Structure formats: C-alpha cells, structure tokens
CSV table of C-alpha atoms in Angstrom, one decimal:
chain,number,residue,atom,x,y,z
A,17,MET,CA,13.0,-4.6,-40.9
A,18,SER,CA,16.5,-4.6,-38.8
A,19,LEU,CA,16.1,-5.9,-35.2
A,20,LEU,CA,17.4,-2.3,-34.1
A,21,LYS,CA,14.4,-0.6,-36.0
A,22,ARG,CA,12.1,-3.2,-34.6
A,23,SER,CA,13.1,-2.4,-31.0
A,24,ALA,CA,12.8,1.4,-31.3
A,25,LEU,CA,9.4,1.2,-32.9
A,26,VAL,CA,8.3,-1.3,-29.9
A,27,ALA,CA,9.5,1.6,-27.6
A,28,ALA,CA,7.6,4.3,-29.4
A,29,VAL,CA,4.5,2.3,-29.2
A,30,VAL,CA,4.9,1.2,-25.2
A,31,GLY,CA,6.0,5.1,-25.1
A,32,GLY,CA,2.6,6.4,-26.6
A,33,LEU,CA,0.5,3.9,-24.5
A,34,THR,CA,1.7,4.6,-21.4
A,35,LEU,CA,1.3,8.6,-22.1
A,36,ALA,CA,-2.4,7.9,-23.3
A,37,LEU,CA,-3.0,5.6,-20.2
A,38,ALA,CA,-1.5,8.1,-18.0
A,39,ALA,CA,-3.4,11.1,-19.2
A,40,PRO,CA,-6.7,10.1,-17.9
A,41,ALA,CA,-5.4,9.9,-14.3
A,42,SER,CA,-5.3,13.7,-13.7
A,43,ALA,CA,-4.5,14.9,-10.2
A,44,HIS,CA,-8.0,14.5,-8.4
A,45,VAL,CA,-8.7,15.3,-4.7
A,46,THR,CA,-8.4,11.7,-2.9
A,47,VAL,CA,-8.2,10.1,0.3
A,48,ASN,CA,-5.0,8.3,1.8
A,49,PRO,CA,-5.1,5.6,2.4
A,50,ASN,CA,-8.0,4.3,0.3
A,51,THR,CA,-9.0,1.3,2.5
A,52,ALA,CA,-9.4,0.9,6.2
A,53,THR,CA,-10.8,-2.1,8.5
A,54,PRO,CA,-14.5,-1.9,9.3
A,55,GLY,CA,-15.4,-1.1,12.9
A,56,GLY,CA,-12.3,0.4,13.8
A,57,TYR,CA,-10.5,4.0,13.9
A,58,THR,CA,-8.5,5.4,11.2
A,59,LYS,CA,-6.5,8.5,10.4
A,60,VAL,CA,-7.0,9.8,6.8
A,61,THR,CA,-5.5,12.3,4.6
A,62,PHE,CA,-7.4,14.5,2.1
A,63,ARG,CA,-4.7,15.5,-0.8
A,64,VAL,CA,-5.8,18.6,-2.9
A,65,PRO,CA,-3.8,19.0,-5.9
A,66,THR,CA,-4.3,22.9,-7.6
A,67,GLU,CA,-4.9,21.7,-11.3
A,68,SER,CA,-5.5,25.5,-12.5
A,69,ASP,CA,-2.5,27.3,-14.0
A,70,THR,CA,-3.8,30.9,-13.2
A,71,ALA,CA,-5.6,30.6,-9.7
A,72,ALA,CA,-5.1,29.3,-6.1
A,73,THR,CA,-7.1,26.8,-4.0
A,74,THR,CA,-8.7,28.8,-1.0
A,75,LYS,CA,-10.9,26.6,0.7
A,76,VAL,CA,-11.8,22.5,0.3
A,77,GLU,CA,-14.8,21.4,1.5
A,78,VAL,CA,-15.6,17.7,2.5
A,79,ASN,CA,-18.9,16.4,3.3
A,80,LEU,CA,-18.9,13.0,5.3
A,81,PRO,CA,-21.8,10.5,4.3
A,82,ALA,CA,-25.2,10.9,6.0
A,83,ASP,CA,-26.2,7.3,5.3
A,84,HIS,CA,-22.8,6.1,7.7
A,85,PRO,CA,-22.7,9.0,10.3
A,86,ILE,CA,-19.5,8.9,12.3
A,87,ALA,CA,-19.3,9.4,15.9
A,88,SER,CA,-15.8,10.6,16.4
A,89,VAL,CA,-14.1,12.8,13.9
A,90,SER,CA,-11.1,14.8,14.9
A,91,LEU,CA,-9.3,17.3,12.8
A,92,LYS,CA,-5.5,18.0,12.7
A,93,PRO,CA,-4.1,21.7,13.1
A,94,LEU,CA,-2.9,22.8,9.7
A,95,PRO,CA,-0.6,26.0,9.6
A,96,GLY,CA,-2.0,28.9,7.4
A,97,TRP,CA,-5.7,27.0,7.5
A,98,THR,CA,-8.5,27.4,9.7
A,99,ALA,CA,-10.8,24.1,9.8
A,100,THR,CA,-14.2,24.0,11.4
A,101,ALA,CA,-16.6,20.9,11.3
A,102,GLU,CA,-20.3,21.0,11.0
A,103,LYS,CA,-22.3,18.7,13.0
A,104,SER,CA,-25.8,17.5,12.0
A,105,LYS,CA,-28.7,16.0,13.7
A,106,LEU,CA,-29.2,12.2,13.0
A,107,ALA,CA,-32.6,10.8,11.9
A,108,THR,CA,-31.5,7.6,13.7
A,109,PRO,CA,-29.3,7.8,16.7
A,110,ILE,CA,-26.5,5.3,16.5
A,111,LYS,CA,-24.7,3.6,19.5
A,112,VAL,CA,-21.2,3.6,20.1
A,113,HIS,CA,-19.9,2.5,23.6
A,114,ASP,CA,-23.1,1.6,24.8
A,115,SER,CA,-24.1,5.1,24.5
A,116,ASP,CA,-26.5,6.6,22.0
A,117,VAL,CA,-25.3,9.2,19.6
A,118,THR,CA,-27.5,11.9,18.2
A,119,GLU,CA,-25.5,14.1,16.2
A,120,ALA,CA,-22.6,13.8,14.0
A,121,VAL,CA,-20.1,15.6,11.9
A,122,THR,CA,-21.2,16.0,8.4
A,123,LYS,CA,-19.2,18.7,6.6
A,124,ILE,CA,-15.7,19.6,7.3
A,125,THR,CA,-14.3,23.3,5.9
A,126,TRP,CA,-10.8,24.2,5.5
A,127,THR,CA,-10.1,27.8,4.7
A,128,ALA,CA,-6.8,29.1,3.4
A,129,GLN,CA,-5.3,32.3,5.6
A,130,ALA,CA,-3.6,35.0,3.3
A,131,GLY,CA,-0.4,33.6,1.7
A,132,SER,CA,-1.5,29.8,2.6
A,133,GLU,CA,-3.6,29.1,-0.6
A,134,VAL,CA,-2.5,25.9,-2.5
A,135,LYS,CA,-0.7,27.8,-5.6
A,136,PRO,CA,-0.7,26.0,-8.9
A,137,GLY,CA,1.5,23.0,-9.2
A,138,GLN,CA,1.5,22.4,-5.6
A,139,PHE,CA,-0.8,20.1,-3.5
A,140,GLN,CA,-1.8,20.3,0.2
A,141,GLU,CA,-2.9,17.2,2.6
A,142,PHE,CA,-5.5,17.9,4.8
A,143,ASP,CA,-5.4,14.7,8.1
A,144,VAL,CA,-8.4,13.4,10.1
A,145,SER,CA,-9.1,10.9,12.7
A,146,LEU,CA,-12.3,8.8,12.1
A,147,GLY,CA,-14.4,6.0,13.9
A,148,PRO,CA,-15.8,3.8,14.5
A,149,LEU,CA,-16.4,2.8,10.8
A,150,PRO,CA,-19.1,1.1,9.2
A,151,ASP,CA,-18.7,-2.7,9.5
A,152,SER,CA,-18.6,-3.4,5.8
A,153,GLY,CA,-19.3,-1.4,2.5
A,154,GLN,CA,-17.6,2.1,1.5
A,155,LEU,CA,-17.2,5.8,2.4
A,156,ILE,CA,-17.9,8.4,-0.5
A,157,PHE,CA,-16.7,12.0,0.7
A,158,LYS,CA,-18.0,14.4,-1.9
A,159,ALA,CA,-15.6,17.5,-1.6
A,160,LEU,CA,-15.9,20.8,-3.3
A,161,GLN,CA,-12.6,22.9,-4.0
A,162,THR,CA,-12.9,26.9,-4.5
A,163,TYR,CA,-10.2,28.7,-6.1
A,164,SER,CA,-9.2,32.4,-6.1
A,165,ASP,CA,-11.0,33.1,-9.2
A,166,GLY,CA,-14.4,31.9,-7.6
A,167,THR,CA,-14.4,28.6,-9.7
A,168,VAL,CA,-15.7,25.6,-7.8
A,169,VAL,CA,-14.9,22.1,-8.8
A,170,ARG,CA,-17.2,19.7,-7.2
A,171,TRP,CA,-15.6,16.3,-6.8
A,172,ILE,CA,-18.7,14.2,-6.2
A,173,ASP,CA,-19.1,11.8,-8.8
A,174,GLU,CA,-19.8,8.4,-7.3
A,175,PRO,CA,-18.0,5.2,-8.5
A,176,THR,CA,-19.7,3.7,-11.7
A,177,THR,CA,-20.9,0.1,-12.1
A,178,ASP,CA,-18.8,-0.8,-14.7
A,179,GLY,CA,-15.4,0.3,-13.2
A,180,SER,CA,-14.7,3.4,-15.4
A,181,GLU,CA,-13.4,6.4,-13.8
A,182,PRO,CA,-16.2,9.5,-13.7
A,183,GLU,CA,-14.8,13.0,-14.7
A,184,HIS,CA,-15.2,14.4,-11.2
A,185,PRO,CA,-15.0,11.1,-8.9
A,186,ALA,CA,-15.4,11.9,-5.6
A,187,PRO,CA,-13.0,10.2,-2.7
A,188,VAL,CA,-14.0,6.8,-1.6
A,189,LEU,CA,-12.6,4.9,1.4
A,190,LYS,CA,-13.0,1.5,1.2
A,191,LEU,CA,-13.9,-0.8,3.7
A,192,ALA,CA,-11.8,-4.2,3.8
A,193,ALA,CA,-11.4,-6.7,6.7
A,194,ALA,CA,-7.9,-7.4,7.8
A,195,ALA,CA,-6.3,-10.7,7.1
A,196,ALA,CA,-6.9,-13.3,9.7
A,197,PRO,CA,-4.2,-13.6,12.4
A,198,ALA,CA,-4.4,-17.2,12.5
A,199,ALA,CA,-3.7,-17.8,8.6
A,200,VAL,CA,-0.2,-15.9,9.4
A,201,THR,CA,0.6,-17.8,12.3
A,202,ALA,CA,-0.2,-21.3,10.8
A,203,ALA,CA,2.2,-20.4,7.9
A,204,ALA,CA,5.0,-19.0,10.4
A,205,PRO,CA,5.8,-22.7,11.8
A,206,ALA,CA,6.2,-24.4,8.4
A,207,SER,CA,8.4,-21.6,7.2
A,208,THR,CA,10.6,-22.3,10.3
A,209,SER,CA,10.6,-25.7,10.0
A,210,ASP,CA,11.8,-25.9,6.3
A,211,GLU,CA,14.1,-23.3,7.2
A,212,SER,CA,15.9,-25.4,10.1
A,213,ASP,CA,15.6,-28.8,8.5
A,214,GLY,CA,17.4,-27.8,5.5
A,215,PRO,CA,20.7,-27.5,6.9
A,216,ASP,CA,21.0,-30.6,9.0
A,217,ALA,CA,19.8,-32.2,6.4
A,218,VAL,CA,22.8,-30.6,4.3
A,219,GLY,CA,25.3,-31.2,7.3
A,220,ILE,CA,24.2,-35.1,8.0
A,221,ALA,CA,24.9,-35.5,4.4
A,222,GLY,CA,28.0,-33.8,4.2
A,223,LEU,CA,29.7,-35.7,7.3
A,224,VAL,CA,28.7,-39.0,5.8
A,225,ALA,CA,30.4,-38.2,2.5
A,226,GLY,CA,33.4,-37.1,4.6
A,227,LEU,CA,33.6,-40.0,6.2
A,228,LEU,CA,33.1,-42.6,3.3
A,229,ALA,CA,36.0,-40.5,1.3
A,230,LEU,CA,38.2,-41.0,4.4
A,231,VAL,CA,37.6,-44.7,4.3
A,232,LEU,CA,38.5,-44.9,0.7
A,233,ALA,CA,41.6,-43.0,1.2
A,234,LEU,CA,42.7,-45.3,4.4
A,235,LEU,CA,42.3,-48.2,1.9
A,236,ALA,CA,44.2,-46.7,-0.8
A,237,TYR,CA,47.0,-46.1,1.3
A,238,GLN,CA,47.0,-49.5,2.5
A,239,ARG,CA,47.1,-51.1,-0.9
A,240,ALA,CA,50.2,-48.3,-2.2
A,241,GLY,CA,51.9,-49.7,1.0
A,242,ARG,CA,51.7,-53.4,0.0
A,243,LYS,CA,54.3,-54.8,-2.7
A,244,PRO,CA,54.3,-57.9,-4.3
A,245,ALA,CA,56.4,-61.0,-3.3
A,246,GLY,CA,59.5,-61.6,-5.1
A,247,THR,CA,60.2,-58.0,-5.9
A,248,THR,CA,63.1,-57.7,-3.8
A,249,PRO,CA,66.8,-59.4,-4.8
A,250,ALA,CA,66.7,-61.0,-1.7
A,251,GLU,CA,63.1,-62.5,-2.3
A,252,LYS,CA,64.5,-63.5,-5.7
A,253,ALA,CA,67.5,-65.3,-4.4
A,254,SER,CA,65.1,-67.2,-2.1
A,255,VAL,CA,62.7,-68.4,-4.6
A,256,SER,CA,66.0,-69.4,-6.9
A,257,VAL,CA,67.6,-71.6,-4.0
C-alpha cells in the first residue's frame, strides 16, 4: 500500500473515531464552571440547550441539594424570563456567620415569557450566586426542562461509580480546594534567580573571552612588527665586514 493511501486510511479512521466519541456527548443541562472552592461563595451558570427539533424550552427547574443546604442564593435577572426561588424549612439548622439559618432555597424556577423561549438549535444561560459552599464533596443539581409541546426532560441521573455518563446526567458542581499560595510563592524566587543568574554568567564569560582575544591580537601584532636581524642591506654589509 502506498504512503498516500495509508495516510488517507489513517485520516478516515481517526475521523470516524472522533465522530463516534463525540456523538454520545450530546448537549445536556450543565453547570459552569463545574468546580468551586469549598467554604466560599461562587457564581455559577446553568446552561440549557434545546435539543428538540420541533419544540422550544419554556421552563427550567433546578433543585438544590437538600443534604447540603446553601444559606445564600441570589438570582441574576434575565430579560424575558421570570425567576422564582422556593425556600424550605431545614430539618437541621445550619450556622452561617455565627447565626442559625433555619430555611434555605431548595428550588429555582425560570419561566419564559412569550417570545423568549429557547428555540431549537439555541441555548440559554441562567446565573446564580451561591454560598457559603460545603467544605468538601460535590453538589448535585437535579434539573427539569419543559418544552412547549409538554415534554419534560428530567436531568436527574447522579454520577456513576464507574465513571460512565448516565443517559440524563444531573449538573454537578465539584468542590476542590484551591492550590496553596505557599507553593506558588516558593517557586517564584527560584524562577527569578535562574533568570537573573543566567545573563550574568553569560556576560562574564563573554567579557573574559573578549579580553583574551584582545591579548592574543596584541601579541600577534607585536610579533608581526619584529623583523629578523640581517635582512636589510645595511645589516648584510655590517655582517660581511
């Protein structure tokens, strides 16, 4: 088989694998970013695409995890949509800033006004501010997407233990500790030292080489200026006498 044919075959196989791998990753309801710092506050965006070819998205419901209640939930106004936050009593109050919180938002609902629906091939983003976040783990936001034809898609499947993606995955916000500032601080001086020492060493070596070349040039010049005795006519006459 020629090299050209082999290249074409490899390209076709790679392209096929790329399409095959990309196909299962269809547009789901997601939370972005999907990681946050434990114990702090963050702004997340729920991205909702319309996967239907014939109907538009008219309502989105996001359920906040009851096992990790969040004391402060703020919604960013979105033109053309009405947003409501539903609170529930907590079985066990949580303490935030030395105060007991007995209720928290457990569900957020966005409803489209006429003409603002998410049409086929489009998506919409819904911003929420949350905090303080739990100290570890992850937050699973089970979501329901309602279409104009009455269809309801339930994005409520929790992450699997084997790492495979479920059919209707729920948006997941992973809580990961931020990198320790000390590690960054310790690395910075080493990098600065390397960068400053390098040019100095090169400069010194260049200066020494230049001086050596100058000395050699002067010696060569002096040698060239000296002539052996007896080479001129007067010297030859003197030697003959």
